[in-house]
Amino acid sequence: MRRTLKYILLSIPALSLLVVILIWAGLRLSLPQLDGDLQVAGLTEPVSIHRDTLGVVTIETPDRFAAAYATGFAHAQDRFFQMDLARRFAAGELAELFGSRGVDFDSRQRRHQLRKRARQSIANVSGNYLKILESYVAGVNGGLESLNARPFEYSLIGTQPQAWLLEDSVLVLSSMYFRLQSAAARRETRLGWLAECFAEPVLDFLAPVGTRWDAPLTGEPWPQVPVPSAEQLNIRELPALELSAIEQSAALSKEDLIPGSNNWALSGQRSATGAALVANDMHLGLGVPHIWYRLRLLTKALDGSPIDVSGISLPGMPFVVVGSNTNIAWGFTNSYGDWLDLVQLELDTDDHSRYLTPTGSEAFDVELETIQVKGEAAVEIEVRHSRWGPIIDEPATDDLITSATGQKIFAWRWIAHRSELFTAPGLLPLEYAKDITDAIELAPLASIPAQNLVVGDRAGNIGWTIMGQIPLRNNSYASRFPLDWRSAAVDWPGWLATNDYPVIINPGSGQLWTANNRQADGQPMQNIGYGQVALGARARQIRDDLTGLSRPATVDDMHAVHLDDRALFLDHWRELLLQTLDQQNMADGSVRAEIYRLVSQDSNNAAVDAVGYRLVREFRQRVKNQLMQSLTRQCSSNERAFSGTRQAEGPVWEILQTRPMHLLDAAYPDWQTFLLTQIDALVSSGEKLEKRTWGAYNRLDMTHPVAGGIPIIGQWLNMRSEPLAGDNDMPRVQRTDFGQSQRMAVSPGFEAQGYMVMPGGQSGHPLSPFYRSLHKDWVVGNQTPFLPGETSHSLNLNPNE
């Protein structure tokens, strides 16, 4: 979404200096009121909004509905434009703000018809959950109305904010489904491309389910699939492949950064407090304002029992997403189960307005969607539906795929299209859960994108399960590929029964860990599905970090794991590079000798001043990219590099260990020459190697979506660009605009000892003292206290009688 908005806003003509001055003056008018008393409509009981010196919010009231109102009020005061973008992103309504530049994006999103589905969901919500949503919506609109001027972004783009609706909160949740699950369609399409090109033994080798780096909670690492024989795959017979250094550099910069996370827990027997110790860092795109909003609720449940829940919230939703309620603490990682199927349709040859089904030809359901465009006439598009879901063109727009297989018609069978999912109360029940049993029992009922829930309680118990509904499948392995409409696997008979959910409670090791990796094998894995989980290297390093703790652990120990930037996964690549550069291949003073010196002397941490680490990393990326392109290029005439699936390390490393000549591109006489060529390509013309630090490449790019539309001062809206430690396959996941969106460690009942760190600040207003208030601790690796500090501002909201 952020990249789309950058593209849209760069097209806005430069504003005159006078307009800039007027906007600057208007900024102060839109600052929220932080102190005093306000009479507001839609509130039934008094409530106070306290802010500490960092802007972290505490909401205090004995009434849970009033707490929901105040949550919405604070969200709107600090983050309304962000909330607006989230609902419009999901609904496909950005053109209404940004004009014709948003039409193509909106046209793709409208095919999901998520606003329509959100309305259907709200129509089926009832009881106290509906009242909490209604209170939250009233609070959002009250907070927006309390501002003396519209949020400054609307002045820039020349529009007015629109009131918040009940369905908009469902759309914000839907936007998280897009963040966390929609990329599966593209990956599934690519797997289908491989499946059409290669026989099963080659396919299993090139796209394995797992590797020897797996670190599941139950089960063993996946066995290595044998290297295909020359009869099965022989690229030596193909014309030589040549990639220029420029092409390879471009391939290096386009890594598949997929939303993920780390979480782990230690039992009370391994914790210094005697309570469980839970840690979490969720990996998402980084932008201004930041996705999360810190929040503490001091209120009462509907039965009168006290609620004290602290953590992070998602503006647009009325609850704490991750945190602690003094009885339990919990965190999430994206599960990467198989939550989306592509069903390849076949048109009726006699009538292309119809498609084939097991019961005969069937007409597409066709609906018109109207896209409102700022300053221009509205645009109408047709949305086609099949019995399996809407027809979405996006997977087939992958030029690598279409060049080989041509345009295809896919229906999306996606869990996010099931409107009944959003009628459940989401994460709200976690705020009053008493122990891990309560939390695990809630997991199958939650209306969220399916997550790895790691939870610990005050008594020292820890547990893991999948939180979110799981569809039943007839063949979960087959559904990792696009499915032919004739396949029985296209049907979802229902939802997995609660007692069939995978659950682990109090393992003998006293520790649990997840990092978007495979968590189980056997039937639990069949139930979760084969959703292209992450390589297990990161999970393995976290597991080993925890196993190595020799004393009862504290939050400081958890913080050390959060900041662990050791590149253990690259150790074997470092060794390969050094072995390749033997004395015969180096001369005194040569570039190769300099590479050898820098790599051999470096600690192989992803530190900002590391040169050797960057060289090893780029060496691996070049080798992997060229190998995978060589192995698969017979499937496509497109020259774009295919770097493999998320488990590509398995086949690539097995090839390098065995070095079969029939899998070496004809451009190279032997494997040693191939490897030396990749090493030589590490050096750019005229660039001094000692200047090529990791920090020079990995610099923060955390920007505001409208910064490009404001002359002179626009860059002031962004967080300062500075070098960052960390990388992909290690606990400290950190890239320029992607990485740890927060770092948390806490024992329930001992929240005062915990920490909650996040980039950016609480406020989305650049003149607020809270715009960058949390950022420094995140960049330098300090701990920000988990609980809010002493109150600096108090705003008391009272019912408007």
Short mmCIF file of N, CA and C in Angstrom, two decimals, residues 2 255 257-258 260-262 281-287 290 538 561-566 605-608 613 617 694-695 697-702 719-720 722-743 757-760 775-781:
data_model
loop_
_atom_site.label_atom_id
_atom_site.label_comp_id
_atom_site.label_asym_id
_atom_site.label_seq_id
_atom_site.Cartn_x
_atom_site.Cartn_y
_atom_site.Cartn_z
N ARG A 2 1.95 1.26 0.80
CA ARG A 2 2.80 2.44 0.89
C ARG A 2 3.47 2.73 -0.44
N GLU A 255 14.65 -8.81 -3.39
CA GLU A 255 14.41 -9.98 -2.57
C GLU A 255 12.94 -10.06 -2.16
N LEU A 257 10.70 -10.05 0.37
CA LEU A 257 10.53 -9.74 1.78
C LEU A 257 9.08 -9.95 2.15
N ILE A 258 8.81 -10.99 2.90
CA ILE A 258 7.44 -11.40 3.18
C ILE A 258 7.14 -11.16 4.65
N GLY A 260 6.43 -11.42 8.31
CA GLY A 260 6.67 -12.56 9.20
C GLY A 260 6.82 -12.07 10.62
N SER A 261 7.43 -12.88 11.47
CA SER A 261 7.59 -12.49 12.87
C SER A 261 8.38 -13.55 13.61
N ASN A 262 8.79 -13.19 14.82
CA ASN A 262 9.34 -14.14 15.79
C ASN A 262 8.50 -14.07 17.06
N ASP A 281 8.32 -10.25 18.21
CA ASP A 281 8.58 -9.13 17.30
C ASP A 281 7.99 -9.49 15.95
N MET A 282 7.06 -8.65 15.49
CA MET A 282 6.35 -8.89 14.24
C MET A 282 7.01 -8.10 13.11
N HIS A 283 7.23 -8.76 11.99
CA HIS A 283 7.99 -8.17 10.88
C HIS A 283 7.03 -7.71 9.79
N LEU A 284 7.00 -6.41 9.58
CA LEU A 284 6.10 -5.79 8.61
C LEU A 284 6.81 -4.63 7.93
N GLY A 285 6.15 -4.09 6.90
CA GLY A 285 6.68 -2.90 6.27
C GLY A 285 6.71 -1.74 7.25
N LEU A 286 7.71 -0.87 7.10
CA LEU A 286 7.89 0.26 8.00
C LEU A 286 7.50 1.55 7.31
N GLY A 287 6.60 2.29 7.92
CA GLY A 287 6.17 3.55 7.35
C GLY A 287 5.83 4.53 8.45
N HIS A 290 3.57 4.81 12.11
CA HIS A 290 3.78 3.38 12.25
C HIS A 290 2.46 2.63 12.36
N ARG A 538 16.13 -19.08 10.85
CA ARG A 538 15.85 -18.08 11.89
C ARG A 538 15.26 -18.75 13.13
N VAL A 561 18.25 -11.85 22.54
CA VAL A 561 17.78 -12.65 21.40
C VAL A 561 17.19 -11.74 20.34
N HIS A 562 16.39 -10.77 20.74
CA HIS A 562 15.80 -9.82 19.78
C HIS A 562 16.87 -9.13 18.94
N LEU A 563 18.02 -8.84 19.55
CA LEU A 563 19.07 -8.09 18.86
C LEU A 563 20.16 -9.00 18.30
N ASP A 564 19.93 -10.29 18.28
CA ASP A 564 20.93 -11.24 17.78
C ASP A 564 21.07 -11.09 16.26
N ASP A 565 22.16 -10.49 15.83
CA ASP A 565 22.38 -10.29 14.40
C ASP A 565 23.52 -11.17 13.87
N ARG A 566 23.81 -12.25 14.58
CA ARG A 566 24.82 -13.19 14.09
C ARG A 566 24.29 -13.92 12.86
N ASN A 605 28.74 -10.97 11.58
CA ASN A 605 27.51 -10.38 12.09
C ASN A 605 26.98 -9.38 11.06
N ALA A 606 25.65 -9.20 11.05
CA ALA A 606 25.06 -8.18 10.19
C ALA A 606 25.12 -6.84 10.90
N ALA A 607 26.34 -6.41 11.24
CA ALA A 607 26.56 -5.15 11.93
C ALA A 607 26.70 -4.03 10.90
N VAL A 608 26.46 -2.80 11.32
CA VAL A 608 26.46 -1.70 10.37
C VAL A 608 27.84 -1.47 9.76
N TYR A 613 30.62 -9.50 6.09
CA TYR A 613 29.26 -10.04 6.09
C TYR A 613 28.56 -9.72 4.78
N ARG A 617 27.10 -12.39 2.05
CA ARG A 617 25.68 -12.35 1.74
C ARG A 617 25.44 -12.20 0.24
N TRP A 694 27.83 -3.11 5.55
CA TRP A 694 26.42 -3.49 5.53
C TRP A 694 25.53 -2.28 5.82
N GLY A 695 25.99 -1.40 6.71
CA GLY A 695 25.21 -0.22 7.03
C GLY A 695 25.08 0.74 5.87
N TYR A 697 24.53 -0.12 2.90
CA TYR A 697 23.47 -0.69 2.05
C TYR A 697 22.14 -0.73 2.80
N ASN A 698 22.19 -1.11 4.06
CA ASN A 698 20.98 -1.34 4.85
C ASN A 698 20.64 -0.10 5.67
N ARG A 699 20.12 0.92 5.00
CA ARG A 699 19.79 2.18 5.65
C ARG A 699 18.27 2.33 5.74
N LEU A 700 17.83 2.87 6.85
CA LEU A 700 16.39 3.00 7.09
C LEU A 700 15.74 3.88 6.03
N ASP A 701 14.63 3.39 5.50
CA ASP A 701 13.82 4.14 4.53
C ASP A 701 12.37 4.08 5.01
N MET A 702 12.10 4.84 6.08
CA MET A 702 10.81 4.83 6.74
C MET A 702 10.14 6.17 6.47
N MET A 719 11.22 9.45 8.89
CA MET A 719 12.23 9.16 9.88
C MET A 719 13.61 9.29 9.22
N ARG A 720 14.59 9.72 9.98
CA ARG A 720 15.93 9.96 9.43
C ARG A 720 16.55 8.67 8.90
N GLU A 722 19.28 6.14 8.47
CA GLU A 722 20.49 5.79 9.20
C GLU A 722 20.75 4.29 9.08
N PRO A 723 22.01 3.87 9.23
CA PRO A 723 22.35 2.46 9.05
C PRO A 723 21.71 1.59 10.13
N LEU A 724 21.30 0.37 9.72
CA LEU A 724 20.62 -0.56 10.62
C LEU A 724 21.34 -1.89 10.65
N ALA A 725 21.49 -2.45 11.84
CA ALA A 725 22.01 -3.80 11.99
C ALA A 725 20.87 -4.79 11.78
N GLY A 726 21.22 -6.03 11.41
CA GLY A 726 20.22 -7.07 11.21
C GLY A 726 19.97 -7.35 9.75
N ASP A 727 19.30 -8.48 9.49
CA ASP A 727 19.03 -8.88 8.11
C ASP A 727 17.91 -9.92 8.13
N ASN A 728 17.86 -10.78 7.13
CA ASN A 728 16.71 -11.68 6.97
C ASN A 728 16.77 -12.93 7.83
N ASP A 729 17.75 -13.79 7.65
CA ASP A 729 17.75 -15.12 8.26
C ASP A 729 18.45 -15.13 9.60
N MET A 730 17.99 -14.29 10.49
CA MET A 730 18.53 -14.18 11.85
C MET A 730 17.44 -13.58 12.72
N PRO A 731 17.54 -13.67 14.05
CA PRO A 731 16.47 -13.12 14.89
C PRO A 731 16.22 -11.63 14.65
N ARG A 732 17.27 -10.84 14.50
CA ARG A 732 17.08 -9.41 14.30
C ARG A 732 16.81 -9.15 12.81
N VAL A 733 15.58 -9.37 12.42
CA VAL A 733 15.18 -9.16 11.03
C VAL A 733 15.07 -7.66 10.79
N GLN A 734 15.86 -7.15 9.86
CA GLN A 734 15.85 -5.72 9.62
C GLN A 734 16.35 -5.39 8.23
N ARG A 735 15.49 -4.78 7.43
CA ARG A 735 15.87 -4.26 6.13
C ARG A 735 15.49 -2.79 6.07
N THR A 736 15.67 -2.16 4.93
CA THR A 736 15.53 -0.71 4.86
C THR A 736 14.13 -0.23 5.22
N ASP A 737 13.11 -0.89 4.69
CA ASP A 737 11.73 -0.48 4.95
C ASP A 737 10.88 -1.64 5.42
N PHE A 738 11.52 -2.59 6.08
CA PHE A 738 10.84 -3.81 6.51
C PHE A 738 11.61 -4.38 7.69
N GLY A 739 10.87 -4.90 8.67
CA GLY A 739 11.59 -5.54 9.78
C GLY A 739 10.77 -5.56 11.05
N GLN A 740 11.45 -5.50 12.18
CA GLN A 740 10.81 -5.63 13.48
C GLN A 740 9.90 -4.41 13.71
N SER A 741 8.59 -4.64 13.61
CA SER A 741 7.65 -3.55 13.81
C SER A 741 7.44 -3.25 15.30
N GLN A 742 7.88 -4.14 16.15
CA GLN A 742 7.92 -3.93 17.59
C GLN A 742 8.78 -5.03 18.20
N ARG A 743 9.26 -4.78 19.41
CA ARG A 743 9.97 -5.81 20.18
C ARG A 743 9.37 -5.81 21.58
N VAL A 757 9.09 -2.02 22.50
CA VAL A 757 9.84 -1.08 21.66
C VAL A 757 9.20 -1.05 20.29
N MET A 758 9.04 0.14 19.70
CA MET A 758 8.57 0.22 18.32
C MET A 758 9.12 1.47 17.66
N PRO A 759 9.24 1.47 16.33
CA PRO A 759 9.77 2.63 15.63
C PRO A 759 8.74 3.76 15.53
N GLY A 760 9.21 4.93 15.12
CA GLY A 760 8.31 6.05 14.94
C GLY A 760 7.82 6.62 16.25
N HIS A 775 11.15 6.33 18.65
CA HIS A 775 12.00 5.84 17.56
C HIS A 775 13.43 5.53 17.98
N LYS A 776 14.03 6.37 18.80
CA LYS A 776 15.45 6.22 19.11
C LYS A 776 15.75 4.87 19.75
N ASP A 777 14.92 4.45 20.71
CA ASP A 777 15.15 3.16 21.38
C ASP A 777 15.14 2.02 20.37
N TRP A 778 14.25 2.11 19.39
CA TRP A 778 14.16 1.06 18.37
C TRP A 778 15.41 1.01 17.52
N VAL A 779 15.92 2.17 17.11
CA VAL A 779 17.09 2.21 16.23
C VAL A 779 18.33 1.71 16.94
N VAL A 780 18.60 2.22 18.14
CA VAL A 780 19.86 1.91 18.81
C VAL A 780 19.81 0.61 19.60
N GLY A 781 18.61 0.07 19.82
CA GLY A 781 18.51 -1.20 20.53
C GLY A 781 18.37 -1.06 22.03
#
